[in-house]
Tab-separated table of C-alpha atoms in Angstrom:
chain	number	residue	atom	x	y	z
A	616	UNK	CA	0.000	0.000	0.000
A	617	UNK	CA	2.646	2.131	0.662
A	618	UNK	CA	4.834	1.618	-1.911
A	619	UNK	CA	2.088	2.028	-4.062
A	620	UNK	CA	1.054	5.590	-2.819
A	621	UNK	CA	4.874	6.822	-2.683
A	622	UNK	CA	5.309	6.110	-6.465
A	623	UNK	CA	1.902	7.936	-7.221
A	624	UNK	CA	3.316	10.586	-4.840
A	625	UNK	CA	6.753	10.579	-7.204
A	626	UNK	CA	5.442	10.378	-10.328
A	627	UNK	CA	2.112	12.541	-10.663
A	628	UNK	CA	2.898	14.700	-7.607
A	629	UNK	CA	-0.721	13.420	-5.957
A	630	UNK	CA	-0.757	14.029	-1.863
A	631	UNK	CA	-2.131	11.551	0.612
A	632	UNK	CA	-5.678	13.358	0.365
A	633	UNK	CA	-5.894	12.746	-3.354
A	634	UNK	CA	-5.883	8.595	-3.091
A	635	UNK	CA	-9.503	7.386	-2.782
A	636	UNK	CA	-9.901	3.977	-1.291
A	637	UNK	CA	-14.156	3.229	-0.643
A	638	UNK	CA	-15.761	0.118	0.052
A	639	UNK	CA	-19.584	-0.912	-1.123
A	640	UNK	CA	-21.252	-4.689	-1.103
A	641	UNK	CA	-17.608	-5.871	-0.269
A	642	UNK	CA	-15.881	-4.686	-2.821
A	643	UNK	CA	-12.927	-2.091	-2.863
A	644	UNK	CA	-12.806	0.625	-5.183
A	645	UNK	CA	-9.861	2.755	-5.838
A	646	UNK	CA	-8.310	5.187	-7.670
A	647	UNK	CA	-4.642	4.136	-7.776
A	648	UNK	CA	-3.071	0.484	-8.331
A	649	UNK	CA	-0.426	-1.287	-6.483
A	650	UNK	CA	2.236	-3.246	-7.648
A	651	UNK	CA	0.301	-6.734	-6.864
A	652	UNK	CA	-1.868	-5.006	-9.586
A	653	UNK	CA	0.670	-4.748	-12.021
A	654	UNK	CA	1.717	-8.363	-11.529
A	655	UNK	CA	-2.207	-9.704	-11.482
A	656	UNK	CA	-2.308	-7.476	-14.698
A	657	UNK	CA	0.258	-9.457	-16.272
A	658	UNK	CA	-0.516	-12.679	-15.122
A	659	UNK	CA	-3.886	-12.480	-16.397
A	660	UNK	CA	-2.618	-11.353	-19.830
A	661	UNK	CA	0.042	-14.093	-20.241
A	662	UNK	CA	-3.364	-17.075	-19.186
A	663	UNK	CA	-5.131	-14.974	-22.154
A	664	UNK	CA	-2.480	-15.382	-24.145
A	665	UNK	CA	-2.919	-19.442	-23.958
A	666	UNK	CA	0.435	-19.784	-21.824
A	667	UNK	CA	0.325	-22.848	-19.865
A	668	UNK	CA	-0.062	-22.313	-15.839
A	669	UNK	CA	3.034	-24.550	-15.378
A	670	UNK	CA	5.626	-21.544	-17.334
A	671	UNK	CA	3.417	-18.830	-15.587
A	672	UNK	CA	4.367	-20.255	-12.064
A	673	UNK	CA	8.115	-20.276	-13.259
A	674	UNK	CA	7.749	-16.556	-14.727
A	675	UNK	CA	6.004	-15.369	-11.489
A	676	UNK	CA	8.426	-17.340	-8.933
A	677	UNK	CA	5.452	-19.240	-7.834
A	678	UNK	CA	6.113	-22.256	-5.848
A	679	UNK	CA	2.941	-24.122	-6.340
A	680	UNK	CA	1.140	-23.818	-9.546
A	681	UNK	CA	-2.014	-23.273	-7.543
A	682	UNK	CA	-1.235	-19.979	-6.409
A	683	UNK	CA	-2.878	-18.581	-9.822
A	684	UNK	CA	-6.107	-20.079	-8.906
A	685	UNK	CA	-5.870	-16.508	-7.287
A	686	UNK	CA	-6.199	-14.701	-10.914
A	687	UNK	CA	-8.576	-16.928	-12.210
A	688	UNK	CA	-11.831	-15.689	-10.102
A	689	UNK	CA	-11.049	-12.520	-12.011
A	690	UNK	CA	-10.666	-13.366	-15.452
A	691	UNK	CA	-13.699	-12.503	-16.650
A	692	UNK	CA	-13.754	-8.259	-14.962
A	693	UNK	CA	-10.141	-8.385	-16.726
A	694	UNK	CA	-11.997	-9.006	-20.344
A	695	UNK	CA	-14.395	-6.563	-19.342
A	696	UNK	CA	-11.931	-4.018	-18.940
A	697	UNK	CA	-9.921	-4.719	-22.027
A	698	UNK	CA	-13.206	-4.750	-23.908
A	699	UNK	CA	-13.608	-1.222	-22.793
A	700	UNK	CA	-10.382	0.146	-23.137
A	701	UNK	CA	-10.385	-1.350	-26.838
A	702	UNK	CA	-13.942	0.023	-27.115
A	703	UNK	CA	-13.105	3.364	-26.792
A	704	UNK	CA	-9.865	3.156	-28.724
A	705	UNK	CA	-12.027	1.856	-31.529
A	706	UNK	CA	-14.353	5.261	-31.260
A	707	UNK	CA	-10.987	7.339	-31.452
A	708	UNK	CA	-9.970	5.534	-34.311
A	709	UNK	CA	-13.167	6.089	-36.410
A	710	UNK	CA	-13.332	9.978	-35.244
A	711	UNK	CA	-9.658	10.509	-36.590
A	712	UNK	CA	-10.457	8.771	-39.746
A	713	UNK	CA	-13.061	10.651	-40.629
A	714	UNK	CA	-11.334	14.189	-39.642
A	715	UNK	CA	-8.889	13.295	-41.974
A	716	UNK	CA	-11.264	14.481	-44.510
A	717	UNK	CA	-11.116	17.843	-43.305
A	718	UNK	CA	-14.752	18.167	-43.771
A	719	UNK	CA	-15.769	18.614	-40.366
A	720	UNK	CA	-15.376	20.168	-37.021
A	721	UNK	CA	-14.449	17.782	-34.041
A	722	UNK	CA	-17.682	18.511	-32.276
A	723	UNK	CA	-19.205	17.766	-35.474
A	724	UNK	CA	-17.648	14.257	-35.605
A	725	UNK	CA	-18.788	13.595	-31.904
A	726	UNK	CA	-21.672	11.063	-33.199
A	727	UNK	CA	-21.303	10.287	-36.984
A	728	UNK	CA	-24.201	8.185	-37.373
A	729	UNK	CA	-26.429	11.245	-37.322
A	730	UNK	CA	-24.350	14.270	-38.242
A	731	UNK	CA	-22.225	12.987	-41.479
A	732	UNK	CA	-24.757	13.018	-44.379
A	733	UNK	CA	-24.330	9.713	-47.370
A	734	UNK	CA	-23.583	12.972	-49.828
A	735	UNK	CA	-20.132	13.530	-47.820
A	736	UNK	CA	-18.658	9.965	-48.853
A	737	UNK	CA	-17.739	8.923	-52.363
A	738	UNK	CA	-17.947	5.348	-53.420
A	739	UNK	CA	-20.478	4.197	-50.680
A	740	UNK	CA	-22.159	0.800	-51.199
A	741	UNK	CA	-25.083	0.218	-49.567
A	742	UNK	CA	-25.070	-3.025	-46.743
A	743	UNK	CA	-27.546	-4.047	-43.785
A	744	UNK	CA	-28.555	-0.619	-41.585
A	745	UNK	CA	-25.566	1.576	-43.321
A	746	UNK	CA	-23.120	1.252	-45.609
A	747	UNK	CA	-19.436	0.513	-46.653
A	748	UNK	CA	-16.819	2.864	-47.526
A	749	UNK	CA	-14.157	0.243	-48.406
A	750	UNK	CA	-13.064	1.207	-52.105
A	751	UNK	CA	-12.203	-2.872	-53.018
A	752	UNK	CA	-15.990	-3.837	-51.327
A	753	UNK	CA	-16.840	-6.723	-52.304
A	754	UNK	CA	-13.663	-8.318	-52.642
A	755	UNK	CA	-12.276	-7.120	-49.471
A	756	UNK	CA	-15.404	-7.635	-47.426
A	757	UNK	CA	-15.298	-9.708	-44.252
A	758	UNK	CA	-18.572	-11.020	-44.240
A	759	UNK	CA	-20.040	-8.979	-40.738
A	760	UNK	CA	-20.099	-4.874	-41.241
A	761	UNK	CA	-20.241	-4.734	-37.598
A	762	UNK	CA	-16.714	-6.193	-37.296
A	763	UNK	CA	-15.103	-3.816	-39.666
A	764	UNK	CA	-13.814	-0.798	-40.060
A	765	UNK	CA	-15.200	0.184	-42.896
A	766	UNK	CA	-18.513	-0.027	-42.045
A	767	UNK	CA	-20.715	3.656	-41.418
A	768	UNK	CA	-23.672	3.077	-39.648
A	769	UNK	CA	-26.682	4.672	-41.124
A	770	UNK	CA	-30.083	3.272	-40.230
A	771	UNK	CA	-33.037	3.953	-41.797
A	772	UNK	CA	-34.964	3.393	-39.073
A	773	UNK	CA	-32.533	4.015	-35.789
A	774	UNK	CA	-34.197	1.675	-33.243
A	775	UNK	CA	-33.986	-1.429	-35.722
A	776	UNK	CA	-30.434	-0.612	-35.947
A	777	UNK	CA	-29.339	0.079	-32.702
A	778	UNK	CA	-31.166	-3.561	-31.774
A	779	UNK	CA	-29.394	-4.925	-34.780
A	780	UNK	CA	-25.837	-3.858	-32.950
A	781	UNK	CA	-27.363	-4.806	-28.931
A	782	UNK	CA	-28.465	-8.166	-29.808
A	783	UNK	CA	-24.832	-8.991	-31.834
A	784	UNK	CA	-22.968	-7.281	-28.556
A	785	UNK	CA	-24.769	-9.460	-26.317
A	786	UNK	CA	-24.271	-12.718	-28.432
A	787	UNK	CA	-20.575	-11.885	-28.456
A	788	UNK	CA	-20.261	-11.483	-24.468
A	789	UNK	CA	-22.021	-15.037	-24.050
A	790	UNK	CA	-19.288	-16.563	-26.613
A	791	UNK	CA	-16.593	-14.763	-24.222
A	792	UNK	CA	-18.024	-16.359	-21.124
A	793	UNK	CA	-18.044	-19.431	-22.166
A	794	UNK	CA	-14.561	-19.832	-24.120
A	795	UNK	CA	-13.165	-18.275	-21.127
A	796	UNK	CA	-14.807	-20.432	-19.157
A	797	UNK	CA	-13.489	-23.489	-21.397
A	798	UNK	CA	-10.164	-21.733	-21.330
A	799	UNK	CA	-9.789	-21.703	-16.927
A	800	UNK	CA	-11.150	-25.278	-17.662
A	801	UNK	CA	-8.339	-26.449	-19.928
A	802	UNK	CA	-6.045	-25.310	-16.909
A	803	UNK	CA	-7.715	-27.137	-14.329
A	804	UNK	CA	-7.625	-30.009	-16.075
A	805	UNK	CA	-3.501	-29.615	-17.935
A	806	UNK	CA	-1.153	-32.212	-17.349
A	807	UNK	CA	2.194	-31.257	-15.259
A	808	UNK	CA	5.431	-33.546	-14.557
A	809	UNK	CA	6.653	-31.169	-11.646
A	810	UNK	CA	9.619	-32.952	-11.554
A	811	UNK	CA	11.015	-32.696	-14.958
A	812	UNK	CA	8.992	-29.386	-14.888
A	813	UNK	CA	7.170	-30.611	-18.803
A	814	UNK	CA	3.710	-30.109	-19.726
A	815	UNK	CA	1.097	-31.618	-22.470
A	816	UNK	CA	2.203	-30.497	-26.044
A	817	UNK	CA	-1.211	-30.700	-26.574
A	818	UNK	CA	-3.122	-29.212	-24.459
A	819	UNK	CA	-0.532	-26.370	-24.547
A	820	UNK	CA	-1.967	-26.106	-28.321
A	821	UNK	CA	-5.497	-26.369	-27.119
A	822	UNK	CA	-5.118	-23.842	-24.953
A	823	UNK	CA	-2.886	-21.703	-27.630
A	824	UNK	CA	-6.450	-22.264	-30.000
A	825	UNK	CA	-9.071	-20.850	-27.228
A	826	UNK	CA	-7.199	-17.995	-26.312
A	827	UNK	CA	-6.877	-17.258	-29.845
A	828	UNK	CA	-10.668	-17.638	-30.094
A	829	UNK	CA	-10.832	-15.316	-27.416
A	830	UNK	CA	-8.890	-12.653	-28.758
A	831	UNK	CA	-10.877	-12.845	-31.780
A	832	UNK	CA	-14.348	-12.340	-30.290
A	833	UNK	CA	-12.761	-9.680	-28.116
A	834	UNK	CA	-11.816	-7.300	-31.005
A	835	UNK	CA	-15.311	-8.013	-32.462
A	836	UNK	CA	-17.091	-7.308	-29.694
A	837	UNK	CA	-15.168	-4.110	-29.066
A	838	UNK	CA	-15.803	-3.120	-32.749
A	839	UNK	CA	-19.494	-3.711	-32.250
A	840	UNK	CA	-19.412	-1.796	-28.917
A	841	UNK	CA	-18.719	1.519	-30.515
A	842	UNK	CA	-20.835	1.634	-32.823
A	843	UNK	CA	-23.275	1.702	-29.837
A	844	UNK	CA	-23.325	5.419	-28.618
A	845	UNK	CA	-22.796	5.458	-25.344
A	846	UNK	CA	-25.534	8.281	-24.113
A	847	UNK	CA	-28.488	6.927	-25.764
A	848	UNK	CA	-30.900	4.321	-25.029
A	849	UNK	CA	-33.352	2.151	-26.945
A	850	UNK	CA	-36.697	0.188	-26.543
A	851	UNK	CA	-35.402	-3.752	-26.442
């Protein structure tokens, strides 16, 4: 805790009164993190990255492999959080693409989907509730506007398309749960010599293959996600 709050102190100049520690329902919010947090951050990333729990305990200095059984309960707040950071990202992304055209203000660009007009694009082709401003569509296409980049959404009638966007979001978050819960499952369950410290070749590649699926649907779902604005709401 400490050492925590005296690198804060160093680095951003904060004083004791500016670190905000609550608790609600048993849970601790903050407004700093610790260095546990920093290793919990990357232990979490390297099990998302399909790396076997045996090499993670050597990486970490962990004695006993089930010391990570620690990260696992919080697997699924640490996609959450990634989804969001990527989310948001993904928003910045399309707002600097499209000032790049110089015909806009930035307030202007603040929500897209109802300020930019179909006249302002060239070589638009028209797809479900918008269209595509890729200049090689079809050939190029991916097969799902609402993973790419291309894609401008432009209902014609908002609600159906804002549902259209909810109900893929949602799908995508129950595929997350339930790789990553196939994922903490393929850990449970690996096979470890502790002695000659060796591990399944394959489930090392089964686990390589679900965390890959896992990335995947994580960069959808955050390219879904903001296309969904974030201040209004619709009738589901």
């Amino acid at each position: 805790m400490n050492s925590g709050i005296n690198t804060f102190s160093e680095v951003l100049g904060w004083n004791e009164s500016d670190f905000i520690k609550i608790k609600e329902n048993d849970k601790v919010y903050r407004n700093y993190i610790t260095p546990g947090d920093t290793t919990h951050f990357s232990m979490s990333n390297l099990m998302f990255q399909g790396i076997n729990p045996l090499s993670i305990a050597k990486m970490a200095g962990h004695v006993r492999i089930g010391t990570q059984r620690n990260y696992w309960g919080h697997m699924e707040h640490f996609v959450e959080s990634f989804v969001y950071i990527l989310t948001s990202k993904n928003r910045i992304t399309r707002l600097d693409r499209n000032l790049n055209h110089g015909i806009f203000s930035f307030q202007d660009k603040i929500d897209e989907s109802k300020i930019l007009e179909i006249s302002d694009f060239v070589n638009l082709h028209e797809v479900e509730h918008g269209y595509c401003r890729n200049n090689n569509f079809p050939e190029e296409c991916p097969g799902e506007c609402r993973f790419c980049e291309y894609y401008f959404f432009k209902p014609e009638n908002y609600q159906d398309g804002i549902k259209w966007l909810k109900n893929q979001s949602d799908l995508l978050e129950q595929q997350l749960m339930t790789e990553i819960r196939s994922l903490l499952s393929m850990f449970k369950n690996m096979k470890f010599n502790l002695i000659t410290e060796t591990y399944s070749i394959l489930d090392q590649e089964m686990a390589f293959s679900n965390a890959n699926i896992i990335n995947r649907i994580i960069n959808q779902k955050a390219m879904v996600d903001s296309l969904l604005p974030k201040n209004k709401e619709v009738d589901l």
